Each structure stands twice: as structure tokens, then as C-alpha cells.
Short mmCIF file of C-alpha atoms in Angstrom, two decimals:
data_model
loop_
_atom_site.label_atom_id
_atom_site.label_comp_id
_atom_site.label_asym_id
_atom_site.label_seq_id
_atom_site.Cartn_x
_atom_site.Cartn_y
_atom_site.Cartn_z
CA MET O 1 -34.91 46.26 284.80
CA GLU O 2 -37.72 47.80 286.51
CA PRO O 3 -39.92 45.31 288.32
CA LYS O 4 -43.54 45.24 287.60
CA PRO O 5 -46.03 46.12 290.27
CA PHE O 6 -46.68 43.11 292.50
CA SER O 7 -49.77 41.11 291.41
CA VAL O 8 -50.40 37.62 292.70
CA HIS O 9 -52.85 36.93 289.83
CA ALA O 10 -50.27 38.03 287.08
CA ILE O 11 -47.46 36.02 288.88
CA ARG O 12 -49.63 32.79 289.20
CA GLU O 13 -50.69 32.96 285.40
CA GLN O 14 -46.82 32.27 284.73
CA PHE O 15 -46.84 29.04 286.73
CA PRO O 16 -48.41 26.26 284.70
CA ALA O 17 -48.01 23.79 287.61
CA LEU O 18 -50.60 25.78 289.69
CA ARG O 19 -53.42 25.19 287.27
CA GLN O 20 -53.47 21.59 287.57
CA LYS O 21 -55.96 19.38 289.69
CA VAL O 22 -55.12 16.56 292.04
CA TYR O 23 -57.81 13.90 292.91
CA GLY O 24 -60.40 16.15 291.22
CA LYS O 25 -59.72 19.28 293.24
CA PRO O 26 -57.55 22.27 292.39
CA LEU O 27 -53.94 21.86 293.74
CA ILE O 28 -53.01 24.16 296.60
CA TYR O 29 -49.41 23.81 296.64
CA PHE O 30 -48.19 24.83 300.38
CA ASP O 31 -44.88 22.69 300.16
CA ASN O 32 -42.54 25.51 298.81
CA GLY O 33 -40.20 24.82 301.66
CA ALA O 34 -39.63 21.60 299.96
CA THR O 35 -39.24 22.75 296.41
CA SER O 36 -40.92 25.55 294.45
CA GLN O 37 -42.79 25.52 291.19
CA LYS O 38 -41.44 27.15 287.93
CA PRO O 39 -42.38 29.88 285.80
CA GLN O 40 -42.99 29.37 282.17
CA VAL O 41 -40.02 31.54 281.23
CA VAL O 42 -37.66 28.89 283.19
CA LEU O 43 -39.30 25.99 281.33
CA ASP O 44 -38.91 27.79 278.07
CA THR O 45 -35.21 28.36 278.84
CA LEU O 46 -34.66 24.65 279.75
CA ALA O 47 -36.41 23.45 276.48
CA GLN O 48 -34.58 25.91 274.46
CA TYR O 49 -31.07 25.09 275.81
CA TYR O 50 -31.56 21.38 274.87
CA ALA O 51 -33.21 21.84 271.60
CA LEU O 52 -30.90 24.62 270.18
CA GLU O 53 -28.00 25.64 272.49
CA ASN O 54 -26.78 22.40 273.92
CA ALA O 55 -23.06 21.78 273.77
CA ASN O 56 -20.18 21.24 276.39
CA ILE O 57 -18.68 24.24 277.98
CA HIS O 58 -15.31 25.95 278.43
CA ARG O 59 -13.63 23.56 276.17
CA GLY O 60 -15.02 24.01 272.78
CA VAL O 61 -13.91 26.05 269.63
CA HIS O 62 -17.20 25.70 267.67
CA TYR O 63 -20.13 27.89 267.59
CA LEU O 64 -22.62 26.05 269.93
CA SER O 65 -19.83 25.43 272.60
CA GLN O 66 -19.30 29.38 272.61
CA GLN O 67 -23.08 29.97 272.79
CA ALA O 68 -23.50 27.44 275.86
CA THR O 69 -20.45 28.88 277.61
CA SER O 70 -21.60 32.35 277.14
CA ALA O 71 -25.08 31.45 278.50
CA TYR O 72 -23.59 29.49 281.56
CA GLU O 73 -21.14 32.43 282.49
CA ALA O 74 -23.92 35.01 281.94
CA ALA O 75 -26.23 32.94 284.59
CA ARG O 76 -23.20 33.05 287.01
CA ARG O 77 -22.98 36.93 286.70
CA SER O 78 -26.71 37.40 286.93
CA ILE O 79 -26.57 35.40 290.17
CA GLN O 80 -23.58 37.38 291.46
CA GLN O 81 -25.34 40.58 290.93
CA TYR O 82 -28.65 39.33 292.65
CA ILE O 83 -26.94 38.35 295.76
CA GLY O 84 -24.54 41.35 295.81
CA ALA O 85 -21.24 39.31 295.48
CA LYS O 86 -18.19 41.52 294.21
CA ALA O 87 -16.97 39.29 291.60
CA PRO O 88 -18.24 36.22 289.54
CA GLU O 89 -15.09 34.19 290.93
CA GLU O 90 -16.99 34.16 294.22
CA ILE O 91 -19.95 32.14 292.61
CA ILE O 92 -19.44 28.41 292.46
CA PHE O 93 -22.05 26.17 290.82
CA THR O 94 -22.64 23.19 292.70
CA LYS O 95 -25.37 20.39 293.01
CA GLY O 96 -27.54 22.32 295.55
CA THR O 97 -27.14 23.52 299.32
CA THR O 98 -26.22 20.24 300.63
CA ASP O 99 -23.27 19.86 297.95
CA SER O 100 -22.17 23.40 298.73
CA ILE O 101 -22.03 22.69 302.57
CA ASN O 102 -19.99 19.55 301.98
CA LEU O 103 -17.74 21.41 299.81
CA VAL O 104 -16.94 23.78 302.59
CA ALA O 105 -16.81 21.15 305.24
CA PHE O 106 -14.25 19.33 303.15
CA SER O 107 -12.14 22.06 301.57
CA PHE O 108 -12.16 24.70 304.29
CA GLY O 109 -12.08 21.92 306.89
CA GLU O 110 -8.82 20.61 305.67
CA ARG O 111 -7.05 23.32 307.78
CA LEU O 112 -8.64 22.48 311.12
CA GLN O 113 -6.76 20.97 313.97
CA PRO O 114 -7.81 18.74 316.92
CA GLY O 115 -9.52 20.81 319.40
CA ASP O 116 -10.82 23.23 316.93
CA GLU O 117 -14.59 23.98 317.30
CA ILE O 118 -17.39 24.35 314.78
CA LEU O 119 -20.48 25.82 315.93
CA ILE O 120 -24.13 25.18 314.70
CA THR O 121 -27.58 25.66 316.01
CA ALA O 122 -30.36 23.34 317.31
CA MET O 123 -32.62 24.31 314.46
CA GLU O 124 -30.50 23.21 311.57
CA HIS O 125 -31.35 20.87 308.73
CA HIS O 126 -29.61 17.58 308.50
CA SER O 127 -27.54 18.96 305.43
CA ASN O 128 -25.98 21.64 307.87
CA ILE O 129 -25.46 19.11 310.70
CA VAL O 130 -24.11 15.92 309.16
CA PRO O 131 -21.09 17.36 307.04
CA TRP O 132 -19.90 19.02 310.09
CA GLN O 133 -20.12 15.87 312.13
CA LEU O 134 -18.17 13.97 309.31
CA LEU O 135 -15.52 16.77 309.41
CA CYS O 136 -15.18 16.79 313.40
CA GLU O 137 -14.78 12.95 313.23
CA ARG O 138 -12.22 13.13 310.34
CA LYS O 139 -10.21 16.30 312.14
CA LYS O 140 -11.03 15.25 315.76
CA CYS O 141 -12.66 18.59 316.26
CA MET O 142 -15.58 19.47 318.58
CA LEU O 143 -19.14 20.16 317.30
CA ARG O 144 -21.00 22.45 319.46
CA VAL O 145 -24.79 23.44 319.35
CA VAL O 146 -26.25 26.87 320.18
CA PRO O 147 -29.61 26.08 322.01
CA ILE O 148 -33.03 27.55 321.16
CA SER O 149 -35.96 28.72 323.10
CA LYS O 150 -39.47 26.90 323.09
CA LYS O 151 -40.47 29.61 320.69
CA GLY O 152 -37.84 28.71 318.33
CA GLU O 153 -35.38 31.62 318.65
CA LEU O 154 -31.75 31.28 319.17
CA ASP O 155 -30.47 31.85 322.62
CA LEU O 156 -28.06 34.64 321.95
CA GLU O 157 -26.58 34.79 325.26
CA ALA O 158 -25.56 31.14 325.09
CA PHE O 159 -24.30 31.91 321.42
CA GLU O 160 -21.84 34.53 322.75
CA ASN O 161 -20.67 32.41 325.67
CA MET O 162 -19.84 29.58 323.22
CA LEU O 163 -17.70 31.69 321.01
CA SER O 164 -13.98 31.55 321.64
CA GLU O 165 -10.74 31.57 319.85
CA HIS O 166 -11.39 27.90 319.23
CA THR O 167 -14.31 28.40 317.24
CA LYS O 168 -13.13 28.25 313.53
CA LEU O 169 -16.53 28.28 311.83
CA PHE O 170 -20.26 28.92 312.68
CA ALA O 171 -22.69 27.36 310.39
CA LEU O 172 -26.45 28.43 310.79
CA THR O 173 -29.67 28.61 308.85
CA HIS O 174 -30.78 32.02 307.63
CA ILE O 175 -34.52 31.01 307.82
CA SER O 176 -35.54 27.78 309.36
CA ASN O 177 -37.12 25.25 307.15
CA THR O 178 -39.29 23.99 309.99
CA LEU O 179 -40.00 27.02 312.21
CA GLY O 180 -39.75 29.92 309.69
CA THR O 181 -37.54 31.70 312.31
CA ILE O 182 -35.38 34.46 310.58
CA ASN O 183 -32.05 34.57 312.46
CA PRO O 184 -30.40 37.92 313.19
CA VAL O 185 -27.61 36.81 311.14
CA LYS O 186 -25.88 40.28 310.44
CA ASP O 187 -25.15 40.73 314.15
CA LEU O 188 -24.43 37.13 314.80
CA ILE O 189 -21.75 37.13 311.82
CA ALA O 190 -20.15 40.23 313.29
CA LYS O 191 -19.73 38.61 316.67
CA ALA O 192 -18.27 35.44 315.25
CA HIS O 193 -15.89 37.47 313.32
CA GLN O 194 -14.69 39.18 316.19
CA VAL O 195 -13.32 35.92 317.60
CA GLY O 196 -11.73 35.09 314.09
CA ALA O 197 -14.57 32.67 313.29
CA LYS O 198 -15.89 32.28 309.46
CA VAL O 199 -19.51 32.10 309.02
CA LEU O 200 -21.51 29.93 306.75
CA LEU O 201 -25.05 30.88 306.01
CA ASP O 202 -27.60 28.10 304.91
CA GLY O 203 -29.65 30.14 302.51
CA ALA O 204 -31.60 27.38 301.26
CA GLN O 205 -34.96 28.87 302.55
CA SER O 206 -33.98 32.55 302.53
CA ILE O 207 -32.90 33.05 298.83
CA GLN O 208 -36.66 33.07 297.69
CA HIS O 209 -38.01 35.09 300.63
CA LEU O 210 -35.52 37.90 301.20
CA SER O 211 -33.23 40.22 299.52
CA ILE O 212 -29.93 38.74 299.85
CA ASP O 213 -26.75 41.09 299.99
CA VAL O 214 -23.61 39.13 300.87
CA LYS O 215 -21.67 42.13 301.25
CA ASP O 216 -23.92 43.80 303.61
CA LEU O 217 -24.37 40.61 305.62
CA ASN O 218 -20.50 40.00 305.41
CA CYS O 219 -20.88 36.20 305.67
CA ASP O 220 -17.98 34.23 304.43
CA PHE O 221 -20.00 31.63 302.72
CA TYR O 222 -23.78 31.45 301.39
CA ALA O 223 -25.24 28.43 299.94
CA PHE O 224 -28.47 27.84 298.32
CA SER O 225 -30.39 25.42 295.88
CA GLY O 226 -31.88 26.45 292.51
CA HIS O 227 -34.99 24.30 292.89
CA LYS O 228 -36.03 26.24 295.84
CA VAL O 229 -36.00 29.60 294.03
CA PHE O 230 -38.00 28.67 291.00
CA GLY O 231 -35.18 27.15 289.17
CA PRO O 232 -34.29 23.36 288.25
CA THR O 233 -33.23 20.78 290.50
CA GLY O 234 -29.67 19.45 290.61
CA ILE O 235 -28.17 22.73 290.67
CA GLY O 236 -27.17 25.34 293.52
CA ILE O 237 -24.66 27.82 294.44
CA LEU O 238 -21.86 28.29 296.96
CA TYR O 239 -20.90 31.97 297.44
CA GLY O 240 -17.55 32.51 299.08
CA LYS O 241 -15.32 35.56 299.71
CA GLU O 242 -12.60 35.37 297.05
CA ALA O 243 -9.78 35.62 299.39
CA LEU O 244 -11.09 32.78 301.49
CA LEU O 245 -11.92 30.38 298.58
CA ASP O 246 -8.40 31.16 297.24
CA THR O 247 -6.93 29.59 300.45
CA MET O 248 -9.02 26.36 300.13
CA PRO O 249 -7.86 23.17 298.37
CA PRO O 250 -9.98 21.56 295.60
CA TYR O 251 -13.02 19.51 296.67
CA GLN O 252 -13.47 17.18 293.69
CA GLY O 253 -10.73 16.40 291.05
CA GLY O 254 -11.27 16.13 287.27
CA GLY O 255 -11.77 18.04 284.16
CA ASP O 256 -12.22 21.81 284.12
CA MET O 257 -10.72 22.45 287.53
CA ILE O 258 -7.35 21.74 286.49
CA SER O 259 -4.53 23.83 284.71
CA LYS O 260 -2.19 21.12 283.74
CA VAL O 261 -2.22 17.52 284.14
CA THR O 262 0.78 15.04 284.27
CA PHE O 263 1.03 11.77 286.03
CA GLU O 264 3.67 13.28 288.35
CA ARG O 265 1.38 16.08 289.51
CA SER O 266 -1.51 18.42 288.37
CA THR O 267 -1.99 21.98 288.92
CA TYR O 268 -5.32 23.66 289.49
CA ASN O 269 -7.56 26.19 287.86
CA THR O 270 -8.18 29.55 289.25
CA LEU O 271 -11.63 30.53 290.67
CA PRO O 272 -14.44 29.68 290.16
CA LEU O 273 -13.54 26.57 288.12
CA LYS O 274 -11.26 25.35 290.72
CA PHE O 275 -14.45 24.10 292.54
CA GLU O 276 -16.27 22.92 289.36
CA ALA O 277 -15.06 19.48 288.44
CA GLY O 278 -16.30 17.81 285.31
CA THR O 279 -19.06 18.73 283.20
CA PRO O 280 -21.77 20.56 285.18
CA HIS O 281 -25.34 20.68 284.96
CA ILE O 282 -25.20 23.34 282.23
CA ALA O 283 -29.01 23.30 281.65
CA GLY O 284 -29.73 23.79 285.34
CA ALA O 285 -27.19 26.66 285.70
CA ILE O 286 -28.73 28.54 282.71
CA GLY O 287 -32.20 27.50 284.07
CA LEU O 288 -31.18 29.01 287.45
CA GLY O 289 -29.94 32.25 285.87
CA SER O 290 -33.38 32.52 284.15
CA ALA O 291 -35.09 31.98 287.45
CA ILE O 292 -32.97 34.80 289.06
CA ASP O 293 -33.70 37.11 286.13
CA PHE O 294 -37.46 36.26 286.39
CA LEU O 295 -37.24 37.42 290.12
CA LYS O 296 -35.59 40.56 289.01
CA SER O 297 -38.81 41.28 287.20
CA ILE O 298 -40.85 41.14 290.54
CA ASP O 299 -41.09 43.68 293.28
CA MET O 300 -39.46 41.45 295.68
CA LYS O 301 -40.23 43.82 298.61
CA ALA O 302 -44.00 43.68 297.92
CA ALA O 303 -43.69 39.93 297.45
CA ALA O 304 -41.98 39.66 300.93
CA ALA O 305 -44.69 41.71 302.55
CA HIS O 306 -47.34 39.57 300.88
CA GLU O 307 -45.60 36.26 302.04
CA LEU O 308 -45.56 37.86 305.67
CA GLU O 309 -49.12 38.63 305.53
CA LEU O 310 -49.97 35.07 304.50
CA THR O 311 -47.96 33.73 307.14
CA LYS O 312 -49.82 36.11 309.84
CA TYR O 313 -53.12 35.26 308.29
CA ALA O 314 -52.84 31.63 308.43
CA GLN O 315 -51.08 31.46 311.82
CA GLY O 316 -53.88 33.83 313.21
CA ILE O 317 -56.71 31.43 312.12
CA LEU O 318 -54.66 28.21 313.31
CA ASP O 319 -54.23 29.71 316.62
CA THR O 320 -57.98 29.70 317.17
CA PHE O 321 -58.21 25.85 316.87
CA GLU O 322 -58.57 23.93 320.01
CA GLY O 323 -55.72 21.36 320.51
CA LEU O 324 -53.57 22.96 317.74
CA HIS O 325 -50.24 24.08 318.59
CA ILE O 326 -48.02 26.16 316.49
CA ILE O 327 -44.40 24.97 316.39
CA GLY O 328 -42.04 28.20 315.81
CA GLU O 329 -43.44 31.33 317.24
CA ALA O 330 -40.43 33.64 316.72
CA LYS O 331 -41.02 37.30 316.58
CA ASN O 332 -39.23 37.41 313.47
CA LYS O 333 -40.42 34.75 311.07
CA THR O 334 -41.94 34.24 307.71
CA SER O 335 -43.64 31.84 305.15
CA VAL O 336 -43.71 28.74 307.27
CA VAL O 337 -46.33 27.54 309.58
CA SER O 338 -45.60 24.18 311.37
CA PHE O 339 -48.30 22.74 313.79
CA ILE O 340 -49.20 19.73 315.62
CA ILE O 341 -52.75 18.72 316.91
CA ASP O 342 -53.47 17.01 320.03
CA LYS O 343 -54.20 13.21 319.60
CA MET O 344 -53.78 13.50 315.84
CA HIS O 345 -50.84 12.28 314.05
CA PRO O 346 -49.28 14.41 311.40
CA PHE O 347 -49.26 11.89 308.92
CA ASP O 348 -53.09 11.43 309.19
CA ILE O 349 -53.69 15.03 308.88
CA GLY O 350 -51.31 15.48 305.80
CA THR O 351 -52.99 12.55 304.06
CA LEU O 352 -56.32 13.84 304.48
CA LEU O 353 -55.40 17.20 303.31
CA ASP O 354 -53.64 15.78 300.39
CA LYS O 355 -56.92 14.10 299.30
CA GLN O 356 -58.47 17.38 299.35
CA GLY O 357 -55.92 18.54 297.07
CA ILE O 358 -53.81 20.33 299.47
CA ALA O 359 -50.07 19.82 299.38
CA VAL O 360 -48.37 20.12 302.87
CA ARG O 361 -45.34 18.33 304.35
CA THR O 362 -45.62 16.03 307.30
CA GLY O 363 -42.82 14.39 309.48
CA HIS O 364 -39.60 15.70 310.78
CA HIS O 365 -38.62 17.90 307.79
CA CYS O 366 -34.96 16.69 307.95
CA THR O 367 -34.54 18.45 311.37
CA GLN O 368 -34.81 15.31 313.77
CA PRO O 369 -32.87 17.12 316.59
CA LEU O 370 -35.40 19.94 316.49
CA MET O 371 -38.36 17.42 316.80
CA ASP O 372 -36.54 15.79 319.78
CA PHE O 373 -36.19 19.29 321.43
CA PHE O 374 -39.96 19.87 320.99
CA GLN O 375 -40.82 16.14 321.91
CA ILE O 376 -42.88 15.61 319.03
CA PRO O 377 -42.81 12.87 316.24
CA GLY O 378 -43.17 15.51 313.57
CA THR O 379 -45.28 18.48 312.36
CA VAL O 380 -47.71 19.40 309.57
CA ARG O 381 -46.04 22.27 307.70
CA ALA O 382 -47.52 24.59 305.20
CA SER O 383 -44.86 26.78 303.53
CA PHE O 384 -45.92 29.55 301.30
CA ALA O 385 -44.29 31.30 298.20
CA PHE O 386 -45.36 34.65 296.71
CA TYR O 387 -47.85 33.04 294.44
CA ASN O 388 -50.06 31.54 297.11
CA THR O 389 -53.08 33.39 298.22
CA LYS O 390 -55.52 34.21 301.23
CA GLU O 391 -58.33 32.32 299.36
CA GLU O 392 -55.93 29.25 299.30
CA ILE O 393 -55.49 29.59 302.86
CA ASP O 394 -59.29 29.64 303.50
CA THR O 395 -59.80 26.43 301.58
CA PHE O 396 -57.02 24.84 303.45
CA VAL O 397 -58.59 25.87 306.88
CA ALA O 398 -61.85 24.30 305.79
CA ALA O 399 -60.14 21.17 304.66
CA LEU O 400 -58.31 21.01 307.92
CA GLU O 401 -61.48 21.34 309.98
CA ARG O 402 -63.06 18.58 307.91
CA SER O 403 -59.91 16.25 308.45
CA MET O 404 -59.91 17.14 312.31
CA GLN O 405 -63.74 16.16 312.29
CA ILE O 406 -62.95 12.68 310.67
CA LEU O 407 -59.95 12.04 312.84
CA GLY O 408 -61.63 13.03 316.08
CA ALA O 409 -64.95 11.43 315.67
CA MET F 1 -61.66 -18.39 302.53
CA THR F 2 -58.80 -18.34 300.47
CA ILE F 3 -56.34 -15.46 300.48
CA GLN F 4 -57.56 -14.48 296.97
CA GLU F 5 -61.20 -14.52 298.41
CA LYS F 6 -60.34 -12.49 301.33
CA GLN F 7 -58.78 -9.89 299.17
CA GLN F 8 -61.76 -9.92 296.79
CA GLU F 9 -64.04 -9.28 299.91
CA ILE F 10 -62.03 -6.19 300.71
CA ILE F 11 -62.09 -4.79 297.23
CA ASP F 12 -66.07 -5.38 297.11
CA GLU F 13 -66.22 -3.56 300.48
CA PHE F 14 -64.30 -0.65 299.11
CA ALA F 15 -66.12 -0.49 295.75
CA VAL F 16 -68.91 1.59 297.23
CA TYR F 17 -66.75 4.47 297.83
CA ASP F 18 -66.25 6.81 294.83
CA ASP F 19 -64.96 9.81 296.93
CA TRP F 20 -61.48 9.76 298.33
CA MET F 21 -62.66 11.35 301.63
CA ASP F 22 -65.25 8.63 302.13
CA LYS F 23 -62.69 5.96 301.47
CA TYR F 24 -60.42 7.26 303.94
CA GLU F 25 -63.10 7.99 306.53
CA TYR F 26 -63.71 4.18 306.26
CA ILE F 27 -60.00 3.28 306.71
CA ILE F 28 -59.93 5.49 309.65
CA GLU F 29 -62.95 3.70 311.18
CA LEU F 30 -61.10 0.56 310.52
CA GLY F 31 -57.98 1.80 312.20
CA LYS F 32 -59.91 2.79 315.23
CA SER F 33 -61.30 -0.79 315.40
CA VAL F 34 -57.96 -2.49 315.43
CA PRO F 35 -57.02 -3.50 318.83
CA THR F 36 -54.30 -1.53 320.36
CA LEU F 37 -51.15 -3.62 320.93
CA ALA F 38 -50.54 -4.19 324.66
CA PRO F 39 -47.58 -1.64 325.87
CA GLU F 40 -45.35 -4.63 326.83
CA LEU F 41 -45.53 -5.80 323.41
CA LYS F 42 -44.41 -2.64 321.77
CA THR F 43 -40.58 -3.58 322.08
CA GLN F 44 -37.71 -2.42 320.14
CA GLU F 45 -37.62 -5.64 318.21
CA ARG F 46 -41.32 -5.44 317.18
CA LEU F 47 -40.90 -1.67 316.01
CA ILE F 48 -40.71 -1.01 312.25
CA GLU F 49 -39.50 2.64 312.08
CA GLY F 50 -40.73 4.62 309.17
CA CYS F 51 -40.05 8.21 308.28
CA GLN F 52 -43.58 9.24 308.73
CA SER F 53 -45.31 6.91 311.16
CA ASN F 54 -44.27 3.90 313.37
CA VAL F 55 -45.40 0.39 313.05
CA TRP F 56 -45.12 -2.43 315.66
CA LEU F 57 -45.66 -6.12 314.66
CA ALA F 58 -46.19 -9.06 316.82
CA THR F 59 -46.31 -12.60 315.32
CA GLU F 60 -47.42 -15.97 316.35
CA LEU F 61 -47.22 -19.34 314.84
CA LYS F 62 -50.11 -21.86 316.06
CA ASP F 63 -50.90 -25.25 314.67
CA GLY F 64 -49.06 -24.27 311.59
CA LYS F 65 -50.87 -21.06 311.07
CA MET F 66 -49.67 -17.47 311.43
CA TYR F 67 -51.39 -14.65 313.52
CA PHE F 68 -50.34 -11.18 313.40
CA SER F 69 -51.11 -8.24 315.60
CA ALA F 70 -49.95 -4.82 315.06
CA ASP F 71 -50.21 -1.16 315.90
CA SER F 72 -49.26 2.20 314.64
CA ASP F 73 -49.20 5.61 315.96
CA ALA F 74 -50.89 7.00 312.74
CA ILE F 75 -54.59 5.79 312.32
CA ILE F 76 -54.54 5.60 308.67
CA THR F 77 -51.53 3.35 308.77
CA LYS F 78 -53.37 1.35 311.37
CA GLY F 79 -56.32 1.03 309.17
CA ILE F 80 -54.41 -0.45 306.45
CA ILE F 81 -52.66 -2.80 308.96
CA GLY F 82 -56.17 -3.95 309.94
CA LEU F 83 -56.77 -4.97 306.30
CA LEU F 84 -53.42 -6.78 305.90
CA ILE F 85 -54.00 -8.59 309.09
CA GLN F 86 -57.55 -9.63 307.66
CA VAL F 87 -55.77 -11.23 304.85
CA PHE F 88 -52.87 -12.55 306.25
CA ASN F 89 -54.16 -14.14 309.63
CA ASN F 90 -54.90 -17.78 310.08
CA GLU F 91 -52.88 -18.67 306.87
CA SER F 92 -49.83 -21.00 306.56
CA PRO F 93 -46.32 -19.54 306.16
CA ALA F 94 -46.14 -20.89 302.74
CA THR F 95 -49.38 -19.41 301.55
CA ILE F 96 -48.18 -16.16 303.00
CA LEU F 97 -44.87 -16.18 301.26
CA GLN F 98 -46.54 -16.98 297.83
CA ALA F 99 -49.39 -14.29 298.23
CA GLU F 100 -49.59 -11.38 295.94
CA LEU F 101 -51.22 -8.65 297.55
CA PHE F 102 -53.43 -7.12 294.79
CA PHE F 103 -56.01 -5.76 296.74
CA ILE F 104 -54.14 -2.80 298.07
CA ASN F 105 -53.70 -1.54 294.27
CA GLN F 106 -57.27 -2.32 293.52
CA ILE F 107 -58.74 -0.22 296.25
CA GLY F 108 -56.49 2.74 295.34
CA LEU F 109 -54.00 2.53 298.24
CA ALA F 110 -50.88 1.51 296.39
CA GLU F 111 -49.12 4.73 297.38
CA HIS F 112 -49.23 3.54 301.03
CA LEU F 113 -46.95 0.59 300.03
CA SER F 114 -44.50 2.40 297.91
CA PRO F 115 -41.13 2.94 299.28
CA THR F 116 -41.47 6.64 299.07
CA ARG F 117 -44.03 6.75 301.51
CA ALA F 118 -41.63 5.61 304.17
CA ASN F 119 -44.51 5.08 306.52
CA GLY F 120 -43.36 1.49 307.67
CA LEU F 121 -46.18 -0.41 305.84
CA LEU F 122 -43.83 -1.63 303.15
CA SER F 123 -41.36 -2.71 305.58
CA MET F 124 -44.05 -4.29 307.68
CA VAL F 125 -45.42 -6.27 304.83
CA LYS F 126 -41.56 -7.43 304.13
CA ARG F 127 -41.16 -8.34 307.81
CA MET F 128 -44.38 -10.52 307.67
CA LYS F 129 -43.07 -12.42 304.96
CA THR F 130 -39.79 -12.74 306.57
CA GLU F 131 -41.32 -14.09 309.80
CA ALA F 132 -43.33 -16.58 307.51
CA LEU F 133 -40.16 -17.91 305.88
CA GLN F 134 -38.55 -18.29 309.33
CA SER F 135 -41.61 -20.23 310.56
CA LEU F 136 -41.28 -22.29 307.25
CA ALA F 137 -37.69 -23.21 308.29
CA GLN F 138 -38.79 -24.14 311.73
#
């Protein structure tokens, strides 16, 4: 399908949530890093599924079950194409990014030996830290952390020094949810592979901002959440190279992931169902497929350019504020502007912005080690999507000025 | 004044504010007037950690009445603390235990006491009641 020419106005029309008012003011939704709003077509898909297409999948002989199974598997193929995976067997439906990472930590982690090393970075989200901590405890491995600069960029020299034949897996975020930093993942993946390490990309923030081609990136795993890419909550994807997934034992046991069950032993299904135990979030998967199809109708290059422009515009204005410090000034970043203001607590700023209709996030953004590194209690974070506008940023700036007046007086 | 009357007084104070921003300006002014807790009182035991902001609570029992002093690193939280202290100070542990905090809801600040807020306030109220219970047991 040919994408339509990019028009923020035309896109906004498709998102009913953006038309609402909060506290009597038009909602300005700048919390897309936490979750995205949903286009009408996804809402319609969900309603339609439950009204007319609902049935359990992979096990029925009747019409509805075949319809539901077809729709579920069509969503899988659509997602496979969208991220450039070679086969649908490489696309596992999970509950979300956190679930996907836990799956890899458990299942890939089974092969680890004492003394093996897992490498992560100092800018990771808790979901890409804690599963590895749990794994290292279980398997007596070492967790090592690639440091970052005060600008929020990876120390590439330190990274190379930390790689060795002990490194079994490197798990890193593609785009930082707190800093907006875009990591040079293609290069990093190539270097990690040279020492025989596998690489997991946390794509929670990149799936909606960049064009993803997993073959080109050559990552071994790529994880993302449906709700951050205009789809429903409770559904996500783990992409894994087929040959690698084939060597991994099951994560959860139950229906669908089996081939044959007896009380003596059970045998397991082939990919992708080996990793999809139990009845999945069928509506969620189909809804996610619909969200991905929606993205195919958008000129994503233009959308990405628009988001970058918004980021630069916001950052440019905020840079002129006295006492305001941007946290995350990587040369290569997008869609996230995190900041703190001298003598003002992020919670106070966020609350006053909220009462003026502006939704931002405050706090540690599930990156407590990052806050410790910058020695701050938290930040105010504005995170943009392609449906945000410069006018919204102007309103946000005025509201921020007013908030600062009240707090500073 | 009874605890009910104290709460009603606060509700009446807030009734003049229609606009959310005016309401919050008032809370922030209150927050600025709450005395800061002396640094030596900001101990680990007195700290109530929230996801968004921290709260410190110091308690005293004198002649059968409870006195609280508290602090927060966020000024809005501190403002609400000021109101809570206004209500609970100089009351017996039994009164505090039985007290129903209806004023927070009435002035439109229920969100600040909801668990999702994770700003330490809800935990602080719980701790005030716990300390009241402990004082009762003494």
C-alpha cells in the first residue's frame, strides 16, 4: 500500500483521544513514551473482533475459530513484514517488552555457566536490568554495565573494552525512554558478534519512531510493546532469529506450546507456538496487526522527520530558560525532552502542567540507576509522537512559564 | 474545634477557588509556610519514600495529644501535609484513629491520596494513624 502524504492534521483526526478536554482545557498529550493513543481503525478492529469474530484459536474446527486463527496469524505476518523478519516463525506474541525480555532471560539464559557475562548499559529501563539480575543470581553470572557520558551517550571505548569471550549476551535499548538517545546499534551489534555474544535490542521506544529492519540491524532479539505503537495494551512481540530460537527451551508450559502430552513426558511444538503457551490476547494481537497496518499507510520517513523537528523545537526553546537543564543531549536523539529546573521539584512542575491540560511524565521513568548517575530525584519528560504539533509545544511552553512563576514566587 | 470543624474550615477556605490553578497556587503558598523539618530530624526512620516525592514525618505525644511535623521535597505535597497537620495536630490518638478525612475529597485533591499517586502522602496518613495506634497502646 502506498503511504499517503504526511499530514499531522489528517492523522490527528483519526485519534479520538486527542479531542478530549481535561480540567476544561484541551488535552496536550506529551506522554507517548509511556503509552500511545489509538487510531479509530484499531478501536474498530477491537470492537469488531469481540462482536463478530471472537473464538479461541489454533484448536477449533468451526467457522469462527478459523476466522480468528486467520486474523491472528495474518497479524503475525504483517508484523513480520513490518520489521523485516525473514519468517513468521521468528515473531513470538508476548505480553509486552518486559515479558519478551524475561522470556529471553529465562530461556536463552538456561545455557549460561558460572563466570559468563551479561552486558547492559547505564541507560537501561528496569525491564532491561532486573531480568538479567535475576538470571545472574540464578546462574552465577556477572552483570556488567557500559557507562555513559553526562550527555547521555554510550562510552563506546569502554564498551569495546568490556567485550570478551565471556560476554554471552549484550542487552541494550535502541532509544532511551528517559534521554531520547538513539544508540548506534548496528555497529554495536557487529562488534558484539565478533566476540560471539548475542544481542537483544529493547525496541520499546524505537518501534514507533524509526523504520526497523531486523535483518539489516542483525540483532538476535528485538522486543517491543503493542501499546507504545498505537496498539492495545497487554500484547507485545519478541523477534528472534529462527536458528537461535530453535535452540532455546520453552519459557512457559501449557496448552498450544505442546505437541504431545503424557504424564511421563511431553514434547513441544515448533516455532512460534513453542513460546506461546495458553490462550493468548487474541484481540490484542489482531489489534496490534491493525496498528501496524495503520503505520503502513503513513509516510514514516516524514513522520520521523516531523518528530525530530518537534524535539529540536522544544529543546531549543527550553534551552533559553534560566535554571532549566535538559537531561539527555546526545547528538543523535529524538522524541524525548527530559529536563529539571533549579529549586523546583519535577512533581510540582508536572502537577501544575497537568492542571493546564498538559500530560507529561515526572519521576525516575523506571530508570533509577540513570537518575543516580545524574544525581537528580527525577525529571519532567515530554515525549512526542507524530500526532503532536508545534502549537502544542507553544502552549506547553506558556504553561511551563506560568508554573515556574507560581513555584518561584 | 473538633476534627470535623477543622476539616469544614479548610473546605470553606478552598470554596473560593473555582480555577484549578488558583487552588494550586494557594496550596503552594501553604507549602511555603509549613516550617521545614530540621535536618537532624530527617532520619531514615522518619522518611516515607514515594515514587514521585519524599515525605518525612516526626511525631510527638504530649499530655495525651499528638503533634506532627513533616516535610517534603515537593512543595505541593508539603502544602497538603500542612493541611493534614492542621487537622490532626493537638488531637488524641483515639480521635485520629477514628477520623475520616473527608476534606481532601471535598476540596478536589483526592488524587493526592490515591495509591496511584505514589507521592508518599497516602503512606504518610497511614503512618500517622499507625503512630496514633501505637500511642494508644502505650
